[in-house]
Amino acid sequence: MAPHAGEIYGNASGSHGAARAAKNALEEARERTAALLGAQPLEILFTGGGTEADNLAVQGAALAVGRRRGVVTSAIEHEAVLETAEVLSSLGCPVSLVGVDEAGRVNPGEVAEFVTEDTAVVSIMSANNETGVVQPVAAISKAVKESHAGVAMHTDAVQSFISRETDVDDLGVDMLSLAGHKFGGPKGMGLLYVRSGVGLEPVLHGGGQELGRRSGTHNVMGAVGLATAMEATVADRERFNSRVGESRERFEAGLRRSIPDLEINAPLDGRLVQHSHVRIPGVRNETLLVRLDGRGLAVATGSSCQSGAATISHVLAAMGFDDQRARQCLRFSFGWTTTPEDGERAAEMVVAEVDGLR
């Protein structure tokens, strides 16, 4: 990224030599990211992160062609989708929320039942950002398309890209959101894949960049960093899944040995390898979080965007957790630098604090 912070500093929308150098770097990054997703370069829009990508996908589709059409999504989506749907509802767009089972999984048939002739877009995340539960996106897309072929299918793949193969055709999606910071790319940089032919009303208006779909001066440095991080992620996935899987296994095994009433809030065979979402009965999550933070172990009580919020997680509420149970849950996340020994040490820290609190 460094050269694009200094010597290659032109505006990619300009016509002079400095601008062309920036433009070349931008379009090369677009080609690189598209290839990793099984997409075409012009189907990639660079955004200011996953939140903007989600907003553009849902709002852009619902308001395309000057109409106000419907949105179908699930009760466990990221706030970037749910709050966008809420705004659209206030504008007169019909919005339907699909529930989940006690494991936090969305049923493809139930999604299809909510789709009508007035639905513009269905948005179901690839995997939940709190629990790590993987959703059957390909099956959902198939059910939706069989019901109403013209409905656009969007998935927020922000959490899943680092550990799961991500191909837009295999998933059957028309739009897909990514955020760079989830896999080692720059913060505040993301992308939205938009299948050719899908109409979008821009969220940002102005100079008409990104084929008129997202105005604003391009963050060339960010796009180059995003593409590089994506390539590194794909090359590292096999090692990542093996190494992180062992780390999480040692972590959860350590907890189980000393906390026999521990509950894991996700199907063991249907979650992302980098998530461990647990309930420790009788222990307040916020108290445990503060104590673990004092030991240098960073954990969360909800999504990263919600940590510290007074209300309980909407994801756990949708899964049927009451207030008391939800306030005994913590999310532990594992990254590409995590070692198996880290998992063991983290478990020792948790056990020590739980013993003290109990």
PDB file of C-alpha atoms in Angstrom, residues 20-221:
ATOM      1  CA  ARG A  20      -3.576   7.091 -14.964  1.00  0.00           C
ATOM      2  CA  ALA A  21      -1.008   5.443 -12.689  1.00  0.00           C
ATOM      3  CA  ALA A  22      -3.535   5.426  -9.864  1.00  0.00           C
ATOM      4  CA  LYS A  23      -6.267   4.205 -12.204  1.00  0.00           C
ATOM      5  CA  ASN A  24      -4.089   1.328 -13.389  1.00  0.00           C
ATOM      6  CA  ALA A  25      -3.464   0.238  -9.790  1.00  0.00           C
ATOM      7  CA  LEU A  26      -7.167   0.507  -8.980  1.00  0.00           C
ATOM      8  CA  GLU A  27      -8.276  -1.577 -11.961  1.00  0.00           C
ATOM      9  CA  GLU A  28      -5.588  -4.164 -11.320  1.00  0.00           C
ATOM     10  CA  ALA A  29      -6.914  -4.493  -7.758  1.00  0.00           C
ATOM     11  CA  ARG A  30     -10.431  -4.863  -9.177  1.00  0.00           C
ATOM     12  CA  GLU A  31      -9.286  -7.680 -11.469  1.00  0.00           C
ATOM     13  CA  ARG A  32      -7.472  -9.441  -8.627  1.00  0.00           C
ATOM     14  CA  THR A  33     -10.435  -9.335  -6.259  1.00  0.00           C
ATOM     15  CA  ALA A  34     -12.876 -10.422  -8.959  1.00  0.00           C
ATOM     16  CA  ALA A  35     -10.762 -13.461  -9.843  1.00  0.00           C
ATOM     17  CA  LEU A  36     -10.796 -14.623  -6.221  1.00  0.00           C
ATOM     18  CA  LEU A  37     -14.610 -14.521  -6.094  1.00  0.00           C
ATOM     19  CA  GLY A  38     -15.317 -16.056  -9.502  1.00  0.00           C
ATOM     20  CA  ALA A  39     -16.601 -12.694 -10.734  1.00  0.00           C
ATOM     21  CA  GLN A  40     -15.930 -10.252 -13.570  1.00  0.00           C
ATOM     22  CA  PRO A  41     -13.921  -7.079 -12.814  1.00  0.00           C
ATOM     23  CA  LEU A  42     -16.792  -4.684 -13.571  1.00  0.00           C
ATOM     24  CA  GLU A  43     -18.945  -6.583 -11.066  1.00  0.00           C
ATOM     25  CA  ILE A  44     -16.715  -5.379  -8.200  1.00  0.00           C
ATOM     26  CA  LEU A  45     -17.507  -2.097  -6.429  1.00  0.00           C
ATOM     27  CA  PHE A  46     -15.027  -0.790  -3.874  1.00  0.00           C
ATOM     28  CA  THR A  47     -16.681   0.593  -0.743  1.00  0.00           C
ATOM     29  CA  GLY A  48     -15.766   2.117   2.601  1.00  0.00           C
ATOM     30  CA  GLY A  49     -16.239  -1.220   4.387  1.00  0.00           C
ATOM     31  CA  GLY A  50     -18.779  -3.960   4.963  1.00  0.00           C
ATOM     32  CA  THR A  51     -21.419  -1.642   6.399  1.00  0.00           C
ATOM     33  CA  GLU A  52     -21.516   0.501   3.277  1.00  0.00           C
ATOM     34  CA  ALA A  53     -21.536  -2.591   1.065  1.00  0.00           C
ATOM     35  CA  ASP A  54     -24.537  -3.998   2.964  1.00  0.00           C
ATOM     36  CA  ASN A  55     -26.358  -0.669   2.818  1.00  0.00           C
ATOM     37  CA  LEU A  56     -25.788  -0.340  -0.912  1.00  0.00           C
ATOM     38  CA  ALA A  57     -26.895  -3.914  -1.619  1.00  0.00           C
ATOM     39  CA  VAL A  58     -30.136  -3.771   0.360  1.00  0.00           C
ATOM     40  CA  GLN A  59     -31.152  -0.152  -0.078  1.00  0.00           C
ATOM     41  CA  GLY A  60     -29.834   0.067  -3.614  1.00  0.00           C
ATOM     42  CA  ALA A  61     -31.858  -2.925  -4.773  1.00  0.00           C
ATOM     43  CA  ALA A  62     -35.036  -1.928  -2.937  1.00  0.00           C
ATOM     44  CA  LEU A  63     -35.037   1.585  -4.418  1.00  0.00           C
ATOM     45  CA  ALA A  64     -33.759   0.754  -7.909  1.00  0.00           C
ATOM     46  CA  VAL A  65     -35.526   2.126 -10.976  1.00  0.00           C
ATOM     47  CA  GLY A  66     -37.374   4.708  -8.906  1.00  0.00           C
ATOM     48  CA  ARG A  67     -39.514   2.115  -7.122  1.00  0.00           C
ATOM     49  CA  ARG A  68     -39.939   1.136  -3.471  1.00  0.00           C
ATOM     50  CA  ARG A  69     -39.889  -2.635  -3.325  1.00  0.00           C
ATOM     51  CA  GLY A  70     -39.586  -5.235  -0.613  1.00  0.00           C
ATOM     52  CA  VAL A  71     -36.769  -6.755   1.437  1.00  0.00           C
ATOM     53  CA  VAL A  72     -36.640 -10.208   3.014  1.00  0.00           C
ATOM     54  CA  THR A  73     -33.913 -10.813   5.576  1.00  0.00           C
ATOM     55  CA  SER A  74     -33.339 -12.718   8.812  1.00  0.00           C
ATOM     56  CA  ALA A  75     -33.630 -11.719  12.455  1.00  0.00           C
ATOM     57  CA  ILE A  76     -29.919 -12.418  13.077  1.00  0.00           C
ATOM     58  CA  GLU A  77     -28.348 -10.228  10.389  1.00  0.00           C
ATOM     59  CA  HIS A  78     -25.711  -7.612  11.116  1.00  0.00           C
ATOM     60  CA  GLU A  79     -27.069  -4.204  12.090  1.00  0.00           C
ATOM     61  CA  ALA A  80     -25.879  -2.854   8.730  1.00  0.00           C
ATOM     62  CA  VAL A  81     -28.627  -4.936   7.098  1.00  0.00           C
ATOM     63  CA  LEU A  82     -31.288  -4.783   9.809  1.00  0.00           C
ATOM     64  CA  GLU A  83     -31.138  -1.026  10.328  1.00  0.00           C
ATOM     65  CA  THR A  84     -31.111  -0.419   6.583  1.00  0.00           C
ATOM     66  CA  ALA A  85     -34.242  -2.566   6.327  1.00  0.00           C
ATOM     67  CA  GLU A  86     -35.817  -0.539   9.130  1.00  0.00           C
ATOM     68  CA  VAL A  87     -35.148   2.714   7.263  1.00  0.00           C
ATOM     69  CA  LEU A  88     -36.601   1.225   4.084  1.00  0.00           C
ATOM     70  CA  SER A  89     -39.687   0.188   6.016  1.00  0.00           C
ATOM     71  CA  SER A  90     -40.181   3.790   7.120  1.00  0.00           C
ATOM     72  CA  LEU A  91     -40.049   4.771   3.446  1.00  0.00           C
ATOM     73  CA  GLY A  92     -42.861   2.377   2.590  1.00  0.00           C
ATOM     74  CA  CYS A  93     -40.875  -0.647   1.451  1.00  0.00           C
ATOM     75  CA  PRO A  94     -42.348  -3.931   2.726  1.00  0.00           C
ATOM     76  CA  VAL A  95     -39.831  -5.702   4.993  1.00  0.00           C
ATOM     77  CA  SER A  96     -40.075  -9.299   6.250  1.00  0.00           C
ATOM     78  CA  LEU A  97     -37.870 -10.854   8.940  1.00  0.00           C
ATOM     79  CA  VAL A  98     -37.359 -14.609   8.898  1.00  0.00           C
ATOM     80  CA  GLY A  99     -36.753 -16.300  12.242  1.00  0.00           C
ATOM     81  CA  VAL A 100     -34.134 -18.931  13.092  1.00  0.00           C
ATOM     82  CA  ASP A 101     -34.130 -22.219  14.973  1.00  0.00           C
ATOM     83  CA  GLU A 102     -32.571 -22.618  18.421  1.00  0.00           C
ATOM     84  CA  ALA A 103     -29.165 -23.185  16.824  1.00  0.00           C
ATOM     85  CA  GLY A 104     -29.420 -19.924  14.910  1.00  0.00           C
ATOM     86  CA  ARG A 105     -29.958 -21.431  11.465  1.00  0.00           C
ATOM     87  CA  VAL A 106     -32.186 -20.017   8.737  1.00  0.00           C
ATOM     88  CA  ASN A 107     -34.545 -22.401   6.932  1.00  0.00           C
ATOM     89  CA  PRO A 108     -34.396 -21.995   3.112  1.00  0.00           C
ATOM     90  CA  GLY A 109     -38.053 -22.920   2.662  1.00  0.00           C
ATOM     91  CA  GLU A 110     -39.177 -20.316   5.185  1.00  0.00           C
ATOM     92  CA  VAL A 111     -37.212 -17.621   3.376  1.00  0.00           C
ATOM     93  CA  ALA A 112     -38.856 -18.510   0.064  1.00  0.00           C
ATOM     94  CA  GLU A 113     -42.300 -18.339   1.683  1.00  0.00           C
ATOM     95  CA  PHE A 114     -41.777 -14.667   2.510  1.00  0.00           C
ATOM     96  CA  VAL A 115     -40.784 -13.730  -1.051  1.00  0.00           C
ATOM     97  CA  THR A 116     -43.495 -12.111  -3.189  1.00  0.00           C
ATOM     98  CA  GLU A 117     -43.773 -10.402  -6.557  1.00  0.00           C
ATOM     99  CA  ASP A 118     -42.986  -7.141  -4.774  1.00  0.00           C
ATOM    100  CA  THR A 119     -39.705  -8.388  -3.259  1.00  0.00           C
ATOM    101  CA  ALA A 120     -36.566  -6.777  -4.660  1.00  0.00           C
ATOM    102  CA  VAL A 121     -33.850  -8.400  -2.559  1.00  0.00           C
ATOM    103  CA  VAL A 122     -33.256 -11.227  -0.105  1.00  0.00           C
ATOM    104  CA  SER A 123     -30.304 -10.709   2.248  1.00  0.00           C
ATOM    105  CA  ILE A 124     -29.019 -13.629   4.333  1.00  0.00           C
ATOM    106  CA  MET A 125     -25.515 -13.638   5.829  1.00  0.00           C
ATOM    107  CA  SER A 126     -23.086 -16.424   4.982  1.00  0.00           C
ATOM    108  CA  ALA A 127     -22.233 -16.958   8.638  1.00  0.00           C
ATOM    109  CA  ASN A 128     -23.267 -15.150  11.782  1.00  0.00           C
ATOM    110  CA  ASN A 129     -20.833 -12.594  13.127  1.00  0.00           C
ATOM    111  CA  GLU A 130     -21.528 -13.488  16.770  1.00  0.00           C
ATOM    112  CA  THR A 131     -22.055 -17.247  16.939  1.00  0.00           C
ATOM    113  CA  GLY A 132     -20.198 -18.240  13.776  1.00  0.00           C
ATOM    114  CA  VAL A 133     -23.144 -20.393  12.637  1.00  0.00           C
ATOM    115  CA  VAL A 134     -22.929 -21.040   8.885  1.00  0.00           C
ATOM    116  CA  GLN A 135     -26.082 -20.419   6.868  1.00  0.00           C
ATOM    117  CA  PRO A 136     -27.183 -22.527   3.859  1.00  0.00           C
ATOM    118  CA  VAL A 137     -26.897 -19.623   1.424  1.00  0.00           C
ATOM    119  CA  ALA A 138     -26.754 -21.737  -1.739  1.00  0.00           C
ATOM    120  CA  ALA A 139     -29.912 -23.623  -0.711  1.00  0.00           C
ATOM    121  CA  ILE A 140     -31.649 -20.379   0.221  1.00  0.00           C
ATOM    122  CA  SER A 141     -30.748 -18.819  -3.113  1.00  0.00           C
ATOM    123  CA  LYS A 142     -32.026 -21.900  -4.962  1.00  0.00           C
ATOM    124  CA  ALA A 143     -35.332 -21.798  -3.084  1.00  0.00           C
ATOM    125  CA  VAL A 144     -35.740 -18.071  -3.697  1.00  0.00           C
ATOM    126  CA  LYS A 145     -34.920 -18.287  -7.409  1.00  0.00           C
ATOM    127  CA  GLU A 146     -37.290 -21.199  -7.914  1.00  0.00           C
ATOM    128  CA  SER A 147     -40.017 -19.136  -6.289  1.00  0.00           C
ATOM    129  CA  HIS A 148     -39.256 -15.760  -7.923  1.00  0.00           C
ATOM    130  CA  ALA A 149     -36.398 -15.777 -10.408  1.00  0.00           C
ATOM    131  CA  GLY A 150     -36.106 -11.988 -10.622  1.00  0.00           C
ATOM    132  CA  VAL A 151     -35.368 -11.402  -6.945  1.00  0.00           C
ATOM    133  CA  ALA A 152     -31.760 -10.393  -6.169  1.00  0.00           C
ATOM    134  CA  MET A 153     -29.961 -12.567  -3.610  1.00  0.00           C
ATOM    135  CA  HIS A 154     -27.424 -10.838  -1.339  1.00  0.00           C
ATOM    136  CA  THR A 155     -25.127 -12.331   1.274  1.00  0.00           C
ATOM    137  CA  ASP A 156     -22.933 -10.618   3.843  1.00  0.00           C
ATOM    138  CA  ALA A 157     -19.782 -12.766   3.703  1.00  0.00           C
ATOM    139  CA  VAL A 158     -17.743 -10.495   5.963  1.00  0.00           C
ATOM    140  CA  GLN A 159     -17.220 -13.170   8.648  1.00  0.00           C
ATOM    141  CA  SER A 160     -16.842 -16.225   6.454  1.00  0.00           C
ATOM    142  CA  PHE A 161     -14.357 -15.206   3.755  1.00  0.00           C
ATOM    143  CA  ILE A 162     -11.243 -15.789   5.851  1.00  0.00           C
ATOM    144  CA  SER A 163     -11.962 -19.481   6.432  1.00  0.00           C
ATOM    145  CA  ARG A 164     -14.415 -20.625   3.747  1.00  0.00           C
ATOM    146  CA  GLU A 165     -14.130 -20.859  -0.022  1.00  0.00           C
ATOM    147  CA  THR A 166     -16.181 -18.029  -1.482  1.00  0.00           C
ATOM    148  CA  ASP A 167     -17.388 -18.248  -5.086  1.00  0.00           C
ATOM    149  CA  VAL A 168     -20.401 -16.193  -6.131  1.00  0.00           C
ATOM    150  CA  ASP A 169     -21.696 -18.810  -8.565  1.00  0.00           C
ATOM    151  CA  ASP A 170     -21.358 -21.668  -6.085  1.00  0.00           C
ATOM    152  CA  LEU A 171     -23.293 -19.581  -3.552  1.00  0.00           C
ATOM    153  CA  GLY A 172     -25.840 -18.572  -6.186  1.00  0.00           C
ATOM    154  CA  VAL A 173     -25.774 -14.934  -5.100  1.00  0.00           C
ATOM    155  CA  ASP A 174     -26.248 -11.723  -7.059  1.00  0.00           C
ATOM    156  CA  MET A 175     -24.490  -9.544  -4.479  1.00  0.00           C
ATOM    157  CA  LEU A 176     -21.849 -10.235  -1.833  1.00  0.00           C
ATOM    158  CA  SER A 177     -20.258  -7.964   0.783  1.00  0.00           C
ATOM    159  CA  LEU A 178     -16.715  -8.133   2.195  1.00  0.00           C
ATOM    160  CA  ALA A 179     -14.786  -6.022   4.712  1.00  0.00           C
ATOM    161  CA  GLY A 180     -11.001  -5.886   4.552  1.00  0.00           C
ATOM    162  CA  HIS A 181     -10.230  -5.735   8.263  1.00  0.00           C
ATOM    163  CA  LYS A 182     -11.729  -9.180   8.860  1.00  0.00           C
ATOM    164  CA  PHE A 183      -8.889 -10.839   6.942  1.00  0.00           C
ATOM    165  CA  GLY A 184      -5.923  -8.559   7.508  1.00  0.00           C
ATOM    166  CA  GLY A 185      -6.768  -5.825   5.025  1.00  0.00           C
ATOM    167  CA  PRO A 186      -7.111  -2.116   5.770  1.00  0.00           C
ATOM    168  CA  LYS A 187      -9.898  -0.934   8.051  1.00  0.00           C
ATOM    169  CA  GLY A 188     -12.584   1.132   6.353  1.00  0.00           C
ATOM    170  CA  MET A 189     -12.185  -0.703   3.042  1.00  0.00           C
ATOM    171  CA  GLY A 190     -14.559  -3.249   1.545  1.00  0.00           C
ATOM    172  CA  LEU A 191     -16.263  -4.324  -1.621  1.00  0.00           C
ATOM    173  CA  LEU A 192     -19.640  -5.261  -2.990  1.00  0.00           C
ATOM    174  CA  TYR A 193     -19.926  -7.822  -5.750  1.00  0.00           C
ATOM    175  CA  VAL A 194     -22.910  -7.000  -7.971  1.00  0.00           C
ATOM    176  CA  ARG A 195     -23.831  -9.464 -10.703  1.00  0.00           C
ATOM    177  CA  SER A 196     -24.105  -7.915 -14.140  1.00  0.00           C
ATOM    178  CA  GLY A 197     -27.668  -6.793 -14.801  1.00  0.00           C
ATOM    179  CA  VAL A 198     -28.641  -6.144 -11.165  1.00  0.00           C
ATOM    180  CA  GLY A 199     -29.922  -2.580 -10.819  1.00  0.00           C
ATOM    181  CA  LEU A 200     -28.899  -0.431  -7.848  1.00  0.00           C
ATOM    182  CA  GLU A 201     -29.904   3.034  -6.699  1.00  0.00           C
ATOM    183  CA  PRO A 202     -26.711   4.659  -5.356  1.00  0.00           C
ATOM    184  CA  VAL A 203     -26.462   5.461  -1.667  1.00  0.00           C
ATOM    185  CA  LEU A 204     -23.685   8.004  -2.330  1.00  0.00           C
ATOM    186  CA  HIS A 205     -24.292  10.558  -5.085  1.00  0.00           C
ATOM    187  CA  GLY A 206     -21.769  12.805  -6.757  1.00  0.00           C
ATOM    188  CA  GLY A 207     -19.137  12.261  -9.401  1.00  0.00           C
ATOM    189  CA  GLY A 208     -20.518   8.971 -10.679  1.00  0.00           C
ATOM    190  CA  GLN A 209     -17.534   6.738  -9.942  1.00  0.00           C
ATOM    191  CA  GLU A 210     -17.883   2.935  -9.983  1.00  0.00           C
ATOM    192  CA  LEU A 211     -20.093   3.099 -13.090  1.00  0.00           C
ATOM    193  CA  GLY A 212     -22.422   5.493 -11.305  1.00  0.00           C
ATOM    194  CA  ARG A 213     -23.107   3.076  -8.466  1.00  0.00           C
ATOM    195  CA  ARG A 214     -20.853   4.601  -5.801  1.00  0.00           C
ATOM    196  CA  SER A 215     -19.606   8.177  -6.084  1.00  0.00           C
ATOM    197  CA  GLY A 216     -16.514   9.483  -4.322  1.00  0.00           C
ATOM    198  CA  THR A 217     -12.767   9.733  -4.876  1.00  0.00           C
ATOM    199  CA  HIS A 218     -11.317   6.239  -4.931  1.00  0.00           C
ATOM    200  CA  ASN A 219      -9.225   4.943  -2.050  1.00  0.00           C
ATOM    201  CA  VAL A 220      -6.578   3.431  -4.310  1.00  0.00           C
ATOM    202  CA  MET A 221      -4.262   2.556  -1.434  1.00  0.00           C
TER     203      MET A 221
END
